[in-house]
mmCIF file of C-alpha atoms and ligand atoms in Angstrom:
data_model
loop_
_atom_site.group_PDB
_atom_site.id
_atom_site.type_symbol
_atom_site.label_atom_id
_atom_site.label_comp_id
_atom_site.label_asym_id
_atom_site.label_seq_id
_atom_site.Cartn_x
_atom_site.Cartn_y
_atom_site.Cartn_z
ATOM 1 C CA MET A 677 94.955 115.498 98.421
ATOM 2 C CA SER A 678 94.343 112.784 101.260
ATOM 3 C CA GLU A 679 97.092 110.109 102.278
ATOM 4 C CA LEU A 680 97.572 106.681 99.949
ATOM 5 C CA ASN A 681 98.132 104.294 102.163
ATOM 6 C CA LEU A 682 97.678 100.912 100.876
ATOM 7 C CA ILE A 683 98.472 97.450 100.803
ATOM 8 C CA LEU A 684 99.349 94.918 98.757
ATOM 9 C CA LEU A 685 98.229 91.286 99.514
ATOM 10 C CA GLY A 686 98.280 88.095 97.555
ATOM 11 C CA PRO A 687 99.809 84.372 97.374
ATOM 12 C CA PRO A 688 103.366 84.037 95.966
ATOM 13 C CA GLY A 689 103.771 85.548 92.226
ATOM 14 C CA ALA A 690 100.609 86.855 92.141
ATOM 15 C CA GLY A 691 102.251 89.889 90.995
ATOM 16 C CA LYS A 692 102.404 91.995 93.907
ATOM 17 C CA GLY A 693 105.837 93.685 93.077
ATOM 18 C CA THR A 694 105.058 93.824 89.151
ATOM 19 C CA GLN A 695 101.797 95.903 90.099
ATOM 20 C CA ALA A 696 104.175 98.114 92.909
ATOM 21 C CA GLU A 697 106.065 99.090 90.087
ATOM 22 C CA ARG A 698 103.431 100.502 87.796
ATOM 23 C CA LEU A 699 102.064 101.903 91.514
ATOM 24 C CA VAL A 700 104.745 104.104 92.643
ATOM 25 C CA ALA A 701 105.119 105.359 89.120
ATOM 26 C CA ASP A 702 101.569 106.632 89.171
ATOM 27 C CA PHE A 703 101.375 108.495 92.407
ATOM 28 C CA ASP A 704 104.662 108.802 93.484
ATOM 29 C CA VAL A 705 104.966 107.543 96.921
ATOM 30 C CA PRO A 706 107.476 105.188 98.499
ATOM 31 C CA TYR A 707 107.583 101.431 98.101
ATOM 32 C CA TYR A 708 108.241 98.651 100.974
ATOM 33 C CA ALA A 709 108.361 95.450 100.090
ATOM 34 C CA THR A 710 109.176 92.878 103.340
ATOM 35 C CA GLY A 711 111.051 90.513 100.631
ATOM 36 C CA ASP A 712 113.252 93.096 99.169
ATOM 37 C CA ILE A 713 114.719 94.194 102.332
ATOM 38 C CA LEU A 714 114.994 91.092 103.311
ATOM 39 C CA ARG A 715 117.266 90.187 100.359
ATOM 40 C CA ALA A 716 119.147 93.285 100.690
ATOM 41 C CA ALA A 717 119.951 92.565 104.107
ATOM 42 C CA VAL A 718 121.437 88.919 103.200
ATOM 43 C CA LYS A 719 123.248 90.469 100.800
ATOM 44 C CA GLU A 720 124.897 93.132 103.256
ATOM 45 C CA GLU A 721 125.266 90.356 105.675
ATOM 46 C CA SER A 722 123.765 93.107 108.152
ATOM 47 C CA GLU A 723 122.626 91.471 111.804
ATOM 48 C CA LEU A 724 118.949 91.421 110.432
ATOM 49 C CA GLY A 725 120.126 89.509 106.964
ATOM 50 C CA THR A 726 122.002 86.831 108.706
ATOM 51 C CA GLU A 727 119.096 86.539 111.139
ATOM 52 C CA ALA A 728 116.261 86.237 107.964
ATOM 53 C CA LYS A 729 118.318 84.023 105.500
ATOM 54 C CA GLU A 730 117.879 80.486 106.830
ATOM 55 C CA TYR A 731 113.876 81.241 107.074
ATOM 56 C CA MET A 732 113.775 82.745 103.902
ATOM 57 C CA ASP A 733 115.814 79.764 102.138
ATOM 58 C CA ARG A 734 113.165 77.323 103.375
ATOM 59 C CA GLY A 735 110.148 79.800 102.746
ATOM 60 C CA ASP A 736 109.267 80.302 105.610
ATOM 61 C CA LEU A 737 108.383 83.725 107.306
ATOM 62 C CA VAL A 738 110.864 85.428 109.542
ATOM 63 C CA PRO A 739 109.353 85.777 113.127
ATOM 64 C CA ASP A 740 107.155 88.648 113.624
ATOM 65 C CA ASP A 741 108.725 90.596 115.896
ATOM 66 C CA VAL A 742 111.568 91.180 113.323
ATOM 67 C CA ILE A 743 109.629 92.427 110.273
ATOM 68 C CA CYS A 744 107.287 94.398 112.078
ATOM 69 C CA ARG A 745 110.044 96.796 113.425
ATOM 70 C CA VAL A 746 111.663 97.213 109.803
ATOM 71 C CA VAL A 747 108.131 97.993 108.617
ATOM 72 C CA VAL A 748 107.147 100.883 111.621
ATOM 73 C CA GLU A 749 110.209 102.216 111.352
ATOM 74 C CA ARG A 750 109.924 102.877 107.910
ATOM 75 C CA ILE A 751 106.167 104.433 107.987
ATOM 76 C CA ASP A 752 107.310 106.746 109.598
ATOM 77 C CA ARG A 753 109.826 108.475 107.767
ATOM 78 C CA PRO A 754 109.181 111.930 106.398
ATOM 79 C CA GLU A 755 109.174 110.247 102.662
ATOM 80 C CA ALA A 756 106.259 108.335 103.883
ATOM 81 C CA ARG A 757 103.888 111.592 105.180
ATOM 82 C CA ASP A 758 102.068 111.445 101.872
ATOM 83 C CA GLY A 759 101.526 107.652 101.721
ATOM 84 C CA PHE A 760 103.345 104.497 101.364
ATOM 85 C CA VAL A 761 102.991 100.806 99.258
ATOM 86 C CA LEU A 762 103.262 98.119 101.405
ATOM 87 C CA ASP A 763 103.921 94.655 99.634
ATOM 88 C CA GLY A 764 104.628 91.752 101.462
ATOM 89 C CA PHE A 765 103.608 93.281 105.049
ATOM 90 C CA PRO A 766 101.620 92.288 106.578
ATOM 91 C CA ARG A 767 101.800 88.102 106.286
ATOM 92 C CA THR A 768 100.403 87.586 109.560
ATOM 93 C CA ILE A 769 97.363 88.208 112.059
ATOM 94 C CA PRO A 770 99.700 89.422 114.310
ATOM 95 C CA GLN A 771 101.874 91.905 111.431
ATOM 96 C CA ALA A 772 98.234 93.179 110.776
ATOM 97 C CA GLU A 773 97.454 93.540 114.422
ATOM 98 C CA GLU A 774 101.112 95.418 114.744
ATOM 99 C CA LEU A 775 100.492 97.495 111.663
ATOM 100 C CA ALA A 776 97.129 98.867 113.224
ATOM 101 C CA THR A 777 98.410 99.465 116.532
ATOM 102 C CA ALA A 778 101.462 101.664 114.739
ATOM 103 C CA ILE A 779 98.994 103.389 112.261
ATOM 104 C CA GLU A 780 96.687 104.523 114.766
ATOM 105 C CA ARG A 781 99.486 105.753 117.134
ATOM 106 C CA LEU A 782 100.026 107.648 114.016
ATOM 107 C CA GLY A 783 97.181 109.092 113.471
ATOM 108 C CA ARG A 784 96.246 107.667 110.381
ATOM 109 C CA HIS A 785 94.709 105.326 108.626
ATOM 110 C CA LEU A 786 94.598 102.573 105.538
ATOM 111 C CA THR A 787 93.253 103.406 102.422
ATOM 112 C CA ALA A 788 92.587 99.963 100.885
ATOM 113 C CA VAL A 789 94.007 96.708 101.131
ATOM 114 C CA LEU A 790 94.292 95.390 97.012
ATOM 115 C CA LEU A 791 94.010 91.712 96.953
ATOM 116 C CA ILE A 792 96.004 90.303 94.013
ATOM 117 C CA ALA A 793 94.188 86.446 93.154
ATOM 118 C CA ALA A 794 96.034 83.701 91.459
ATOM 119 C CA PRO A 795 95.889 80.617 91.621
ATOM 120 C CA ASP A 796 98.776 77.828 92.696
ATOM 121 C CA GLU A 797 99.448 76.284 89.147
ATOM 122 C CA GLU A 798 99.532 79.499 87.626
ATOM 123 C CA VAL A 799 101.878 80.819 91.035
ATOM 124 C CA ILE A 800 104.080 77.785 89.732
ATOM 125 C CA ARG A 801 104.340 78.323 86.880
ATOM 126 C CA ARG A 802 104.858 82.477 87.116
ATOM 127 C CA LEU A 803 107.853 81.965 89.812
ATOM 128 C CA SER A 804 109.641 78.774 88.105
ATOM 129 C CA GLY A 805 110.399 81.420 84.961
ATOM 130 C CA ARG A 806 110.756 84.408 86.979
ATOM 131 C CA ARG A 807 114.042 86.348 86.492
ATOM 132 C CA VAL A 808 115.363 89.525 88.433
ATOM 133 C CA CYS A 809 117.900 92.287 87.715
ATOM 134 C CA LYS A 810 120.357 91.165 90.117
ATOM 135 C CA GLU A 811 121.022 95.389 90.689
ATOM 136 C CA ASN A 812 117.715 96.460 91.175
ATOM 137 C CA GLY A 813 115.368 93.801 91.866
ATOM 138 C CA HIS A 814 113.586 94.775 88.298
ATOM 139 C CA VAL A 815 111.200 91.803 87.509
ATOM 140 C CA TYR A 816 110.561 89.909 84.130
ATOM 141 C CA HIS A 817 109.711 86.684 83.016
ATOM 142 C CA LEU A 818 111.061 84.270 80.508
ATOM 143 C CA ASP A 819 107.714 83.744 78.277
ATOM 144 C CA PHE A 820 104.962 85.983 79.585
ATOM 145 C CA ASP A 821 107.702 89.594 80.072
ATOM 146 C CA PRO A 822 110.612 88.885 78.954
ATOM 147 C CA PRO A 823 113.599 91.582 78.519
ATOM 148 C CA LYS A 824 114.601 93.133 74.665
ATOM 149 C CA ASN A 825 117.699 91.378 75.669
ATOM 150 C CA GLU A 826 118.140 88.164 76.550
ATOM 151 C CA GLY A 827 119.856 87.580 80.035
ATOM 152 C CA PHE A 828 119.950 91.260 80.590
ATOM 153 C CA CYS A 829 117.815 94.051 82.841
ATOM 154 C CA ASP A 830 115.831 96.579 80.209
ATOM 155 C CA GLN A 831 116.749 99.667 82.633
ATOM 156 C CA ASP A 832 119.794 99.581 83.960
ATOM 157 C CA GLY A 833 121.508 96.880 81.472
ATOM 158 C CA SER A 834 122.140 94.115 84.802
ATOM 159 C CA PRO A 835 122.244 90.815 84.280
ATOM 160 C CA LEU A 836 119.045 88.809 85.677
ATOM 161 C CA ILE A 837 119.088 85.992 87.384
ATOM 162 C CA GLN A 838 116.963 82.835 89.310
ATOM 163 C CA ARG A 839 115.851 83.726 93.231
ATOM 164 C CA ASP A 840 117.127 80.782 95.471
ATOM 165 C CA ASP A 841 113.566 80.353 97.129
ATOM 166 C CA ASP A 842 111.688 80.018 93.235
ATOM 167 C CA LYS A 843 112.700 76.908 92.641
ATOM 168 C CA GLU A 844 109.679 74.656 92.425
ATOM 169 C CA GLU A 845 109.811 72.473 96.136
ATOM 170 C CA THR A 846 110.340 75.776 97.919
ATOM 171 C CA VAL A 847 107.782 77.688 96.294
ATOM 172 C CA LYS A 848 104.929 74.740 97.009
ATOM 173 C CA HIS A 849 106.147 75.181 100.413
ATOM 174 C CA ARG A 850 105.844 79.235 100.255
ATOM 175 C CA LEU A 851 102.071 78.730 98.935
ATOM 176 C CA ASP A 852 101.335 76.164 101.586
ATOM 177 C CA VAL A 853 103.033 78.878 104.272
ATOM 178 C CA PHE A 854 100.593 81.646 102.335
ATOM 179 C CA HIS A 855 97.588 79.728 102.575
ATOM 180 C CA ASP A 856 98.210 79.009 106.829
ATOM 181 C CA GLN A 857 99.453 82.066 107.743
ATOM 182 C CA THR A 858 98.487 85.012 105.208
ATOM 183 C CA LYS A 859 95.248 83.749 103.886
ATOM 184 C CA PRO A 860 93.211 84.503 107.268
ATOM 185 C CA LEU A 861 94.051 88.238 106.525
ATOM 186 C CA VAL A 862 91.917 88.642 103.686
ATOM 187 C CA ASP A 863 88.786 87.640 105.936
ATOM 188 C CA PHE A 864 90.282 90.338 108.670
ATOM 189 C CA TYR A 865 90.465 93.197 106.101
ATOM 190 C CA GLU A 866 86.997 92.062 104.429
ATOM 191 C CA LYS A 867 85.539 92.694 108.091
ATOM 192 C CA GLN A 868 87.020 96.263 108.264
ATOM 193 C CA GLY A 869 85.847 96.995 104.246
ATOM 194 C CA LEU A 870 89.379 97.605 103.077
ATOM 195 C CA LEU A 871 89.615 94.917 101.275
ATOM 196 C CA ARG A 872 89.437 95.318 97.111
ATOM 197 C CA ARG A 873 90.185 91.851 95.589
ATOM 198 C CA PHE A 874 91.675 92.062 91.579
ATOM 199 C CA ASP A 875 92.160 89.313 88.825
ATOM 200 C CA GLY A 876 96.037 88.404 89.349
ATOM 201 C CA THR A 877 95.612 85.933 86.007
ATOM 202 C CA ARG A 878 95.050 88.950 83.871
ATOM 203 C CA ALA A 879 96.936 90.881 81.834
ATOM 204 C CA PRO A 880 99.809 92.818 83.899
ATOM 205 C CA ASP A 881 98.171 96.533 82.109
ATOM 206 C CA GLU A 882 94.914 95.164 82.665
ATOM 207 C CA VAL A 883 95.591 94.745 86.544
ATOM 208 C CA ASN A 884 96.744 97.783 86.886
ATOM 209 C CA GLY A 885 94.458 99.552 85.139
ATOM 210 C CA HIS A 886 91.654 97.878 87.240
ATOM 211 C CA ILE A 887 93.528 98.891 90.709
ATOM 212 C CA ARG A 888 93.880 102.301 88.822
ATOM 213 C CA ALA A 889 90.041 102.751 88.304
ATOM 214 C CA THR A 890 89.419 101.607 92.187
ATOM 215 C CA LEU A 891 91.975 103.887 93.805
ATOM 216 C CA ALA A 892 90.538 106.834 91.907
ATOM 217 C CA THR A 893 86.561 106.070 93.025
ATOM 218 C CA LEU A 894 88.465 105.723 96.778
ATOM 219 C CA ARG A 895 89.702 109.234 96.547
ATOM 220 C CA LEU A 896 86.762 110.410 94.932
ATOM 221 C CA GLU A 897 84.253 109.078 98.229
ATOM 222 C CA GLU A 898 86.738 110.721 100.166
ATOM 223 C CA GLU A 899 86.725 113.813 98.637
ATOM 224 C CA LEU A 900 83.219 113.799 98.957
HETATM 225 P P1 AP5 B 992 109.041 88.193 99.192
HETATM 226 O O1 AP5 B 992 109.428 88.617 97.912
HETATM 227 O O2 AP5 B 992 107.582 89.200 99.204
HETATM 228 O O3 AP5 B 992 108.122 87.364 97.792
HETATM 229 P P2 AP5 B 992 106.409 86.618 97.734
HETATM 230 O O4 AP5 B 992 105.575 87.318 98.181
HETATM 231 O O5 AP5 B 992 106.768 84.746 97.735
HETATM 232 O O6 AP5 B 992 105.915 87.313 96.713
HETATM 233 P P3 AP5 B 992 107.217 87.692 95.176
HETATM 234 O O7 AP5 B 992 108.265 88.174 95.173
HETATM 235 O O8 AP5 B 992 107.645 85.815 94.755
HETATM 236 O O9 AP5 B 992 106.107 87.509 94.223
HETATM 237 P P4 AP5 B 992 104.923 88.775 93.389
HETATM 238 O O10 AP5 B 992 103.455 88.645 94.280
HETATM 239 O O11 AP5 B 992 105.900 90.045 93.819
HETATM 240 O O12 AP5 B 992 105.146 88.589 92.253
HETATM 241 P P5 AP5 B 992 105.891 89.240 90.980
HETATM 242 O O13 AP5 B 992 105.445 90.676 90.626
HETATM 243 O O14 AP5 B 992 107.838 89.004 91.360
HETATM 244 O O15 AP5 B 992 109.297 87.201 100.175
HETATM 245 C C1 AP5 B 992 110.331 86.723 99.868
HETATM 246 C C2 AP5 B 992 110.507 86.150 101.398
HETATM 247 O O16 AP5 B 992 110.425 86.944 102.384
HETATM 248 C C3 AP5 B 992 109.170 85.392 102.377
HETATM 249 O O17 AP5 B 992 109.933 83.604 102.197
HETATM 250 C C4 AP5 B 992 109.704 84.918 103.757
HETATM 251 O O18 AP5 B 992 110.591 84.381 103.820
HETATM 252 C C5 AP5 B 992 110.092 86.751 103.497
HETATM 253 N N1 AP5 B 992 109.417 87.717 104.194
HETATM 254 C C6 AP5 B 992 109.347 88.564 103.349
HETATM 255 N N2 AP5 B 992 107.842 89.749 104.002
HETATM 256 C C7 AP5 B 992 107.401 89.086 104.796
HETATM 257 C C8 AP5 B 992 106.974 89.076 106.285
HETATM 258 N N3 AP5 B 992 106.339 90.100 106.468
HETATM 259 N N4 AP5 B 992 106.865 88.353 107.607
HETATM 260 C C9 AP5 B 992 107.548 87.741 107.511
HETATM 261 N N5 AP5 B 992 108.443 86.807 106.187
HETATM 262 C C10 AP5 B 992 108.480 87.645 105.267
HETATM 263 O O19 AP5 B 992 105.440 88.422 89.467
HETATM 264 C C11 AP5 B 992 105.957 86.837 90.056
HETATM 265 C C12 AP5 B 992 106.470 86.815 88.288
HETATM 266 O O20 AP5 B 992 104.857 86.233 87.414
HETATM 267 C C13 AP5 B 992 107.361 87.439 87.585
HETATM 268 O O21 AP5 B 992 107.974 86.461 86.400
HETATM 269 C C14 AP5 B 992 106.255 88.599 86.354
HETATM 270 O O22 AP5 B 992 107.036 88.589 85.303
HETATM 271 C C15 AP5 B 992 105.398 87.431 86.461
HETATM 272 N N6 AP5 B 992 103.789 87.980 86.171
HETATM 273 C C16 AP5 B 992 103.439 89.202 87.343
HETATM 274 N N7 AP5 B 992 102.115 89.771 87.220
HETATM 275 C C17 AP5 B 992 102.106 88.709 85.621
HETATM 276 C C18 AP5 B 992 101.093 88.602 85.089
HETATM 277 N N8 AP5 B 992 99.523 89.324 85.504
HETATM 278 N N9 AP5 B 992 100.432 87.616 84.084
HETATM 279 C C19 AP5 B 992 101.911 87.212 83.648
HETATM 280 N N10 AP5 B 992 103.098 87.115 84.357
HETATM 281 C C20 AP5 B 992 103.008 87.804 85.339
#
């Protein structure tokens, strides 16, 4: 079977992480979320974490060279031989160019860029109600996707917390950063014929159904 090399693109809170969990369960490929990687580094107080923390707390992007190194190393791992799902990367044109160079060097190609779209008001509503599991980052929403036991993760029982950058002012700044620096990637990938759009305001399972149908079609086309 052909490789499945995917990018999840979209504003903060569009549901990239939510869809990634479902995609990984469906396709058994490794999932690299740069936000999760950076938050783990901050927790460990590693050199990467120390460098990234001040940018993340403000809702700004960490410098391109820092994050590119992290991702390029991962897609070259044996576990990613049959594919990968990238979430939160690339987020700027220089990052996308660096990724293209790395993928070409490995003799591979991107399968698709999945754009999950959601308007700003919806993003603010979602992120203010988002809660994440302290241990493994599983994602919930107080109203739209509540856990069975209030305050605790359904999957591993650990406490649910609010992310530091989910406070309303920081969310608004993250949205500005998205419109300024990340949105140009929509055009960038559309021109390459890689972009597929999904309505992120639909229910999570419905969005997942649309993504699965699109990927099934792409794979059929590749096999022809
Ligand atoms: P990151 O962690 O990547 O944050 P983000 O892109 O802002 O994305 P989120 O995780 O906030 O949202 P999501 O789309 O995954 O939504 P989710 O599924 O959780 O990055 C954090 C920071 O790290 C950045 O600000 C930056 O500093 C740094 N960084 C990361 N990558 C970088 C890079 N490449 N370059 C430079 N810096 C980088 O869903 C949100 C909520 O909505 C949840 O509560 C969920 O339950 C709910 N929900 C999801 N889908 C639906 C639905 N369909 N209907 C109703 N509710 C839904």
